[in-house]
CSV table of C-alpha atoms and ligand atoms in Angstrom, one decimal:
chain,number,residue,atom,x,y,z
A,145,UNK,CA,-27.3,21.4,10.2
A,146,UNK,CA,-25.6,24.7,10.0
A,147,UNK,CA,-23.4,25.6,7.2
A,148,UNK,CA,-19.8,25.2,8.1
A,149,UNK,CA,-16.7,27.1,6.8
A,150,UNK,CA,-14.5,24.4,7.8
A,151,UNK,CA,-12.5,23.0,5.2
A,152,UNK,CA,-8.8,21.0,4.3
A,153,UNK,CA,-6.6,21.7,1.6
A,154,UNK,CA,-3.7,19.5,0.3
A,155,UNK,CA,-1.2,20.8,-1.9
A,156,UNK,CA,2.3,19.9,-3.3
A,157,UNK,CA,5.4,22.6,-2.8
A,158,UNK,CA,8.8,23.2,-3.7
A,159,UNK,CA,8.5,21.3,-7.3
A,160,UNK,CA,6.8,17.9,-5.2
A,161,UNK,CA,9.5,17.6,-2.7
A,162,UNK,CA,7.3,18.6,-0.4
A,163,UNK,CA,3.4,17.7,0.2
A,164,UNK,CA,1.1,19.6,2.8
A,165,UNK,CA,-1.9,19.5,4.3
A,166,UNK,CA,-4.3,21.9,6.5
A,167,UNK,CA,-7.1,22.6,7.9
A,168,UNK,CA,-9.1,25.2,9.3
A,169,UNK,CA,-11.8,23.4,12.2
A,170,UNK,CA,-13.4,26.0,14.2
A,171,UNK,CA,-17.1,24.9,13.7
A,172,UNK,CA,-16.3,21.6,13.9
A,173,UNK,CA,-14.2,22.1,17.3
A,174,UNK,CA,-17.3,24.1,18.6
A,175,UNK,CA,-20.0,21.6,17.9
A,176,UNK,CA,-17.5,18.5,19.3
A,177,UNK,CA,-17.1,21.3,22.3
A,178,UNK,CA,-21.1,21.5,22.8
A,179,UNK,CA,-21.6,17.6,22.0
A,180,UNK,CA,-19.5,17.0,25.2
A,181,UNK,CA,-19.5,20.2,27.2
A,182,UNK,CA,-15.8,20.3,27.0
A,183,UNK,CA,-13.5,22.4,29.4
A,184,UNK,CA,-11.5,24.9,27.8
A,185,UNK,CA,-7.7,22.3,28.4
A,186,UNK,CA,-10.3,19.2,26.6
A,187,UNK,CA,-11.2,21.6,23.8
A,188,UNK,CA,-8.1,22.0,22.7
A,189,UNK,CA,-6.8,18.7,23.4
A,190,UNK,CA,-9.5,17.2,21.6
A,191,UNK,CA,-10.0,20.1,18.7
A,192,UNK,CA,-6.4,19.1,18.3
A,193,UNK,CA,-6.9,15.8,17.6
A,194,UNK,CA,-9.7,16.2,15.6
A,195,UNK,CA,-8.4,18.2,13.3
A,196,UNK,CA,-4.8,16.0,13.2
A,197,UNK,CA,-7.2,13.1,12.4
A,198,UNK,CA,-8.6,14.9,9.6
A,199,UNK,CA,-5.6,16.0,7.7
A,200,UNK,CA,-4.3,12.7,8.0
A,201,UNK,CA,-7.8,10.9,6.3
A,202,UNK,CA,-6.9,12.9,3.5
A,203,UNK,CA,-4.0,10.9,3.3
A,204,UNK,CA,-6.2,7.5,3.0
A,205,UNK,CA,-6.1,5.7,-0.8
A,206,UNK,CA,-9.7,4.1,-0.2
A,207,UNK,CA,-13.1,5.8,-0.3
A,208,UNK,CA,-13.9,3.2,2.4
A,209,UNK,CA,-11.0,4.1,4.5
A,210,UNK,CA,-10.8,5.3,8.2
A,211,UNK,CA,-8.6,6.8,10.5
A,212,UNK,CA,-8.8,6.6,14.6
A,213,UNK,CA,-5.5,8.5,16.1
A,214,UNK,CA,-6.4,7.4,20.0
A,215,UNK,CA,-4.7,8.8,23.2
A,216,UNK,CA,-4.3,6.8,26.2
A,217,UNK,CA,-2.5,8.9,28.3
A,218,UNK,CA,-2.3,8.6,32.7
A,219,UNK,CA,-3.4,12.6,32.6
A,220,UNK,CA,-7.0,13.8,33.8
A,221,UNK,CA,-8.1,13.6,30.9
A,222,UNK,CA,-7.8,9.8,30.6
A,223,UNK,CA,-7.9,9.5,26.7
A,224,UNK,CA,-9.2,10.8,23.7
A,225,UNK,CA,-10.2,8.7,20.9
A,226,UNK,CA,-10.9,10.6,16.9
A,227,UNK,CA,-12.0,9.0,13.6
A,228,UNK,CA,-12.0,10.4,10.4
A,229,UNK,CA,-13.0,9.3,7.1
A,230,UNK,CA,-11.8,9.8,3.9
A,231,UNK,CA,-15.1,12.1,2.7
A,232,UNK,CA,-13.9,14.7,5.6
A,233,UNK,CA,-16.0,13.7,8.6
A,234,UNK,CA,-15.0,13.6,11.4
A,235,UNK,CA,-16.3,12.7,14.9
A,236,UNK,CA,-14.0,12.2,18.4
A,237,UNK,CA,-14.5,12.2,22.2
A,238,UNK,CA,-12.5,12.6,25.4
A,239,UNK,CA,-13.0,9.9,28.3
A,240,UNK,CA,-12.9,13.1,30.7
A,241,UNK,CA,-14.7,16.4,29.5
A,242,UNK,CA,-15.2,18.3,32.3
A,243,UNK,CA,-11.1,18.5,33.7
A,244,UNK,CA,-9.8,22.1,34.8
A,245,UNK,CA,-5.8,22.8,35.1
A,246,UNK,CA,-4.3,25.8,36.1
A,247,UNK,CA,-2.5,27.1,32.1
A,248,UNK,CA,1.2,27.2,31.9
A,249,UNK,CA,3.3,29.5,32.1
A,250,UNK,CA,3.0,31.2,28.9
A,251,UNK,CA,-0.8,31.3,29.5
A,252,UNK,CA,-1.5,28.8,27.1
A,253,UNK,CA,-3.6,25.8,28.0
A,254,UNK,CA,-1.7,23.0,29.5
A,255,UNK,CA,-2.5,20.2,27.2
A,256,UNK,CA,0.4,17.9,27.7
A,257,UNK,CA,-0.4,17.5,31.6
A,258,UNK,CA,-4.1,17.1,31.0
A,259,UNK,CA,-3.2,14.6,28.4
A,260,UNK,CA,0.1,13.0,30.8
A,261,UNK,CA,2.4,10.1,29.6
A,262,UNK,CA,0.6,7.0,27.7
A,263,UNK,CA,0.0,5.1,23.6
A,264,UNK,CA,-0.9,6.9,20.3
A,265,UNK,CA,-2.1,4.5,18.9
A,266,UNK,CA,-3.2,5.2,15.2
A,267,UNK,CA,-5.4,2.7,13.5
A,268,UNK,CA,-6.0,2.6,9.7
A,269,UNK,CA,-8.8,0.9,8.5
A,270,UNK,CA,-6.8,0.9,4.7
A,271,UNK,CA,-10.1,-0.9,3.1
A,272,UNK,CA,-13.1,-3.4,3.9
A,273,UNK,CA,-10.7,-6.3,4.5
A,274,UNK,CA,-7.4,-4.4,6.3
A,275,UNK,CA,-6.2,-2.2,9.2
A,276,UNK,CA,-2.5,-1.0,9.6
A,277,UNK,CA,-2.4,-0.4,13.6
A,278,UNK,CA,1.0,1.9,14.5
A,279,UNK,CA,1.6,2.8,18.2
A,280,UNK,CA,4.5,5.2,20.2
A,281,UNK,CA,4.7,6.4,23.5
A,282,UNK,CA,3.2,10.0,23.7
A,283,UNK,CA,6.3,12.2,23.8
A,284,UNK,CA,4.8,15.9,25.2
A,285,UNK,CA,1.3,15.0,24.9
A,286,UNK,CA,0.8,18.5,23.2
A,287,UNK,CA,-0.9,16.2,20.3
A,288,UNK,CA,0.9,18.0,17.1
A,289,UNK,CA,4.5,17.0,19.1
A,290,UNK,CA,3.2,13.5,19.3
A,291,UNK,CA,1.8,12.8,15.4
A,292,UNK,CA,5.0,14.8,14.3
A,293,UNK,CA,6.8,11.3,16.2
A,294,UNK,CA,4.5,8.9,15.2
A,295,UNK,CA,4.9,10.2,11.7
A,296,UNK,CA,8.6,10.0,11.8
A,297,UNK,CA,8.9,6.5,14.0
A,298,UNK,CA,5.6,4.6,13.0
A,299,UNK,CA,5.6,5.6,9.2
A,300,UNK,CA,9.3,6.9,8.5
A,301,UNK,CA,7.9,9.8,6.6
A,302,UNK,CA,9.8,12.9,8.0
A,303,UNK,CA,6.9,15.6,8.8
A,304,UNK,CA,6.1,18.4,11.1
A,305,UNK,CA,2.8,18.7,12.3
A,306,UNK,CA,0.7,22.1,13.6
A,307,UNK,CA,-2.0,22.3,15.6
A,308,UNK,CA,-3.8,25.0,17.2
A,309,UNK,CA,-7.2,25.4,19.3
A,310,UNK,CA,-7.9,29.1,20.8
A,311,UNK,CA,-10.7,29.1,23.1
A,312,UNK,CA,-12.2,32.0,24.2
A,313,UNK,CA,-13.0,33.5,27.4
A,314,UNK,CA,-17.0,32.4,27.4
A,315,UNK,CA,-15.4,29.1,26.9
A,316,UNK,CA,-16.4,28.9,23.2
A,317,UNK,CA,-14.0,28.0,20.4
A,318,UNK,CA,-12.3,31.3,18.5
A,319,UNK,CA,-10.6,29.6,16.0
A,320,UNK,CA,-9.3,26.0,15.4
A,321,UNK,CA,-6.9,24.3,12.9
A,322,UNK,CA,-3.5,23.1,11.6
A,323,UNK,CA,-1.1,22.4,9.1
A,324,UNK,CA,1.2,19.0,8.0
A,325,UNK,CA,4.2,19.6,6.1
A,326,UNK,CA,5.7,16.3,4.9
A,327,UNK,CA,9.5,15.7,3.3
A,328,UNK,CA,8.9,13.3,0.1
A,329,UNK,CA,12.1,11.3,-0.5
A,330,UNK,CA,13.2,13.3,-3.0
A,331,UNK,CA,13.6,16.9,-1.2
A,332,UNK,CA,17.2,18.0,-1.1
A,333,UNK,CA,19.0,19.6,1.7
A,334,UNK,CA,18.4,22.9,0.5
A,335,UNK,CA,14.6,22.6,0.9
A,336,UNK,CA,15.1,20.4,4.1
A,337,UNK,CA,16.8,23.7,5.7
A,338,UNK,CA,14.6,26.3,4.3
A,339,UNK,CA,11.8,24.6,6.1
A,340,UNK,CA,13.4,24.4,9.4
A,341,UNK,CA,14.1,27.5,9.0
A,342,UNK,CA,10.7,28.7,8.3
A,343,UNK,CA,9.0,26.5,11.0
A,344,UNK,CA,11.6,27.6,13.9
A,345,UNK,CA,10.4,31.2,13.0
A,346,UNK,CA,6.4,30.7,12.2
A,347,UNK,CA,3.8,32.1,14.3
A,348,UNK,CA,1.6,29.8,16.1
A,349,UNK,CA,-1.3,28.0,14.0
A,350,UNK,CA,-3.8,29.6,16.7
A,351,UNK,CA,-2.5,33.4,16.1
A,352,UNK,CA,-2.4,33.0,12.1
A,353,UNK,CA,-6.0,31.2,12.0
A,354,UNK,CA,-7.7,34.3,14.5
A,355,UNK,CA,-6.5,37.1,11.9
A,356,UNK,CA,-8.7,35.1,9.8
A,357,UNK,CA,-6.3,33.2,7.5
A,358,UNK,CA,-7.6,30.6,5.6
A,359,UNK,CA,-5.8,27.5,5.4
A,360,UNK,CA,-4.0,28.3,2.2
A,361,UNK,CA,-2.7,31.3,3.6
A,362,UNK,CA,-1.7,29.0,6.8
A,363,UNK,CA,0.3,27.2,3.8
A,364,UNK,CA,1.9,30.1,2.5
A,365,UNK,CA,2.8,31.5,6.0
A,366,UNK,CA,4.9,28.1,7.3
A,367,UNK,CA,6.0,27.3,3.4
A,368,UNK,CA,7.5,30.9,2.5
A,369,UNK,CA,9.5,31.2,-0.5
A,370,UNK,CA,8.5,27.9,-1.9
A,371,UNK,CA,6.6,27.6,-4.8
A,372,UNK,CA,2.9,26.2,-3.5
A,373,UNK,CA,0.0,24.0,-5.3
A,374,UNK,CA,-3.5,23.7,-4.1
A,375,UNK,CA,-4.6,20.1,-5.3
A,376,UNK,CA,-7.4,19.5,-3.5
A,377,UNK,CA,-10.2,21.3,-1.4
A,378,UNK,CA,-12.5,19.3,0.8
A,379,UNK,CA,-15.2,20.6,3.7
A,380,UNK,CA,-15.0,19.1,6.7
A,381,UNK,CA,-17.4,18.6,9.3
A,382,UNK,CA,-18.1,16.7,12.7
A,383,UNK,CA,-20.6,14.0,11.6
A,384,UNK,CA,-21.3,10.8,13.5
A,385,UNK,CA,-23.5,8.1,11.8
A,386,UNK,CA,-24.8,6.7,14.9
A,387,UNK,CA,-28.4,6.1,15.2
A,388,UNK,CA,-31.4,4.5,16.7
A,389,UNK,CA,-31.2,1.2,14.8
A,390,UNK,CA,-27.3,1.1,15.7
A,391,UNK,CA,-27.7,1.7,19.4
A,392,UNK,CA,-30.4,-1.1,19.4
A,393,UNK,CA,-28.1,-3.8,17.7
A,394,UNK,CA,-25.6,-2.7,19.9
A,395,UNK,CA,-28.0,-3.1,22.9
A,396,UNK,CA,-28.8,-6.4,21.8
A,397,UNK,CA,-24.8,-7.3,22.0
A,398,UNK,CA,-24.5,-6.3,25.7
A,399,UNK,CA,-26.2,-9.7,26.6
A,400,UNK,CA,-29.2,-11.5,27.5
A,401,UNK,CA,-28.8,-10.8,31.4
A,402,UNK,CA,-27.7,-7.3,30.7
A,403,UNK,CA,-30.8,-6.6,28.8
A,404,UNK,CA,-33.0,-8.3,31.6
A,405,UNK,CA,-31.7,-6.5,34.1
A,406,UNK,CA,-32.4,-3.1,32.4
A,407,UNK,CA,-36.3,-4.4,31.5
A,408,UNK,CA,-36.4,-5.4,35.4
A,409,UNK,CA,-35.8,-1.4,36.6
A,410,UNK,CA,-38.9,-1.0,35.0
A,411,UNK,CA,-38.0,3.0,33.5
A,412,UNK,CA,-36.7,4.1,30.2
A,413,UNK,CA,-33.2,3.6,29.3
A,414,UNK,CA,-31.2,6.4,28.6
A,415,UNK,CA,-28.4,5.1,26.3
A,416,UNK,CA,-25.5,7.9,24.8
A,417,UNK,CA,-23.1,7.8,22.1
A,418,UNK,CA,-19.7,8.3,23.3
A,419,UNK,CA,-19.1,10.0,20.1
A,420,UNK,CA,-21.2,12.5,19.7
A,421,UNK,CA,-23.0,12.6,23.2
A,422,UNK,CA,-27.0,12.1,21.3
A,423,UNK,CA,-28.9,10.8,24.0
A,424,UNK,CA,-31.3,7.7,22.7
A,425,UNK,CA,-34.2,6.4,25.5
A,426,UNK,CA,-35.4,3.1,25.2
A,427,UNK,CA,-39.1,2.3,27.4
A,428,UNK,CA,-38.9,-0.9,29.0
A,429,UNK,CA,-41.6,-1.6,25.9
A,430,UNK,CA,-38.9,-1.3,23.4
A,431,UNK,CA,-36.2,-3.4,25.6
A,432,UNK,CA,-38.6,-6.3,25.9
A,433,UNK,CA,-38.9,-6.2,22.0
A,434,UNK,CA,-35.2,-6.2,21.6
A,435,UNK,CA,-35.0,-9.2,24.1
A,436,UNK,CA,-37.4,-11.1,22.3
A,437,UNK,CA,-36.0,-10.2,19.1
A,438,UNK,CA,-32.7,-11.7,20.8
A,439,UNK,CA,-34.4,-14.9,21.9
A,440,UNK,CA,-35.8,-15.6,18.6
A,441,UNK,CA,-32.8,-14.9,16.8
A,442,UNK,CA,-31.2,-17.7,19.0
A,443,UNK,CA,-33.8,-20.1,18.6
A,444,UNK,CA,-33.6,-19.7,15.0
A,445,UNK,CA,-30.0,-20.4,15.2
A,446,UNK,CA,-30.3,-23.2,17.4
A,447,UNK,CA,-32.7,-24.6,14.9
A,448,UNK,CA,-30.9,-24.0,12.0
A,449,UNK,CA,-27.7,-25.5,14.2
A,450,UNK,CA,-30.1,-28.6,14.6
A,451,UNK,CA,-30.9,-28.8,10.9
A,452,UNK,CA,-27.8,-28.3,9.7
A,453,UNK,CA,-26.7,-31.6,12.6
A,454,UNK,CA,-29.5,-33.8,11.4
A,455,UNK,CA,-28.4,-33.5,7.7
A,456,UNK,CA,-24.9,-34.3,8.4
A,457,UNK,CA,-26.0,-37.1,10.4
A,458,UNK,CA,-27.9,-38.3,7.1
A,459,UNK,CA,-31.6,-38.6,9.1
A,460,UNK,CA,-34.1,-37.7,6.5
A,461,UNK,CA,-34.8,-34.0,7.5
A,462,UNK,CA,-36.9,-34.3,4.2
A,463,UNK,CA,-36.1,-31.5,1.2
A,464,UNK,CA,-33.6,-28.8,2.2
A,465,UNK,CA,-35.9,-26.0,4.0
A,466,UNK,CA,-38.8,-28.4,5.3
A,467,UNK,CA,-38.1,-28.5,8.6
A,468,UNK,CA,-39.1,-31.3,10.9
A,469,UNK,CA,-41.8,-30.1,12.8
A,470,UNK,CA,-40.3,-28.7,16.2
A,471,UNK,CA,-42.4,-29.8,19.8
B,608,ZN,ZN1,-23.1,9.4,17.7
């Protein structure tokens, strides 16, 4: 894979009355956009999203943590579903890639209608054993809007999200990225105003990342005149871990009939990750292996289901692991 300059920061400002996040996604955006051969309105709906989902995994307490910020929206695009983990992977899809809207007014892409009115639904997986699940109604659909409200009604932490994808005219992404500034309990009304007052006049995160501006400098810009601390640096990338094994289990789950069906059209199976669009063929070979594999697997459970009967009923299945001999 490529190198990537994409990368998140999170820092503390104004003493800690303040934490902040951001991220600068551009490759990541690009190879999500190629994965799925977005249009430009999806690119930045879902480059958005992405990189919302990222700054908020670096918010996760557990290694093993996970974030999926999902939109279910009645718009063209019909949904678009992100998950991030805390290492600063990322991977994400929209049901729709391919829909085309005529931009707004202001010549920016029209995001909120291709998104339309619907859940965000945010799912934490906090560890192995626990997921926090918060949901709102999408408010502009403009994805940065919306997380800025689900921070504020879901988790009662007063923030102000940024988000920004520019895509260019060959369709490709220019630049791609965002900021989350985040009130701790103890800012005072002083710092509470000198931020509003800096966001109402900030530039948009899509004209400060195209100069160039790292995401520090993104910091700097929207959190003038405070004092600002770097504390971490992470790179980010779009990652899936899908892979041949994985699409095979999940093969195996569609079903017995399912699976018979596809060995009875008698030509390789094209099967593709909704996440990252690789394309995995099966030949009807393989599937028959798979539905063997199924079959035995069952007739080892049924066995061991049978076993398990005859000991409880007390018969003399003789020492544990002999098995009485099957027909
Ligand atoms: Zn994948």
């Amino acid at each position: 894979m490529a190198d990537t300059r994409d990368y998140m920061v999170r820092a503390m400002a104004a003493g800690r009355e303040l934490r902040a996040f951001a991220v600068t996604s551009r490759d990541l955006v690009e190879t999500a956009r190629q994965a799925h051969g977005t249009t430009p309105v999806v690119t930045a709906a879902l480059g958005r999203t992405l990189s919302g989902a990222l700054m908020m995994s670096s918010m996760l307490k557990d290694p093993d943590g996970l974030i999926t910020v999902q939109f279910k929206g009645d718009g063209p695009i019909g949904g678009i579903t992100a998950t991030a983990d805390a290492h600063g992977n990322v991977k994400g899809y929209p049901v729709q890639p391919l829909v085309a809207l005529p931009s707004r007014p202001d010549h920016h892409l029209d995001v909120g209608r291709a998104v339309g009115k619907g859940t965000l639904t945010v799912i934490r997986d906090i560890d192995r054993d626990h997921t926090y699940n918060g949901q709102i109604a999408i408010h502009s659909g403009e994805i940065a809007d919306d997380l800025t409200y689900y921070f504020a009604e879901s988790e009662q932490i007063p923030s102000s999200v940024g988000l920004g994808v520019k895509v260019e005219k060959d369709c490709t992404v220019g630049a791609a990225g965002g900021f989350i500034i985040q009130l701790m309990p103890q800012a005072s009304e002083e710092t509470i105003a000198r931020l509003e007052d800096n966001l109402r006049t900030c530039r948009y995160v899509t004209d400060i990342l195209d100069e160039g501006r790292t995401p520090e400098e993104l910091l700097q810009e929207v959190l003038k005149g405070f004092s600002l601390e770097i504390t971490e640096t992470l790179p980010v990338r779009f990652h899936c871990s899908c892979s041949r094994d994985r699409v095979a289990r999940a093969l195996k789950l569609i079903g017995r009939k399912e699976l018979q069906e596809l060995i009875d059209e008698k030509k390789p199976q094209e099967l593709r990750c909704h996440f990252c669009g690789k394309r995995y063929t099966f030949s009807t070979a393989e599937l028959e292996d798979l539905r063997d594999e199924l079959d035995a697997e069952r007739k080892a459970r049924e066995e061991g289901a049978k076993a398990a009967d005859a000991r409880e009923a007390g018969s003399p299945a003789g020492p544990a692991g002999e098995e009485v001999p099957s027909k």
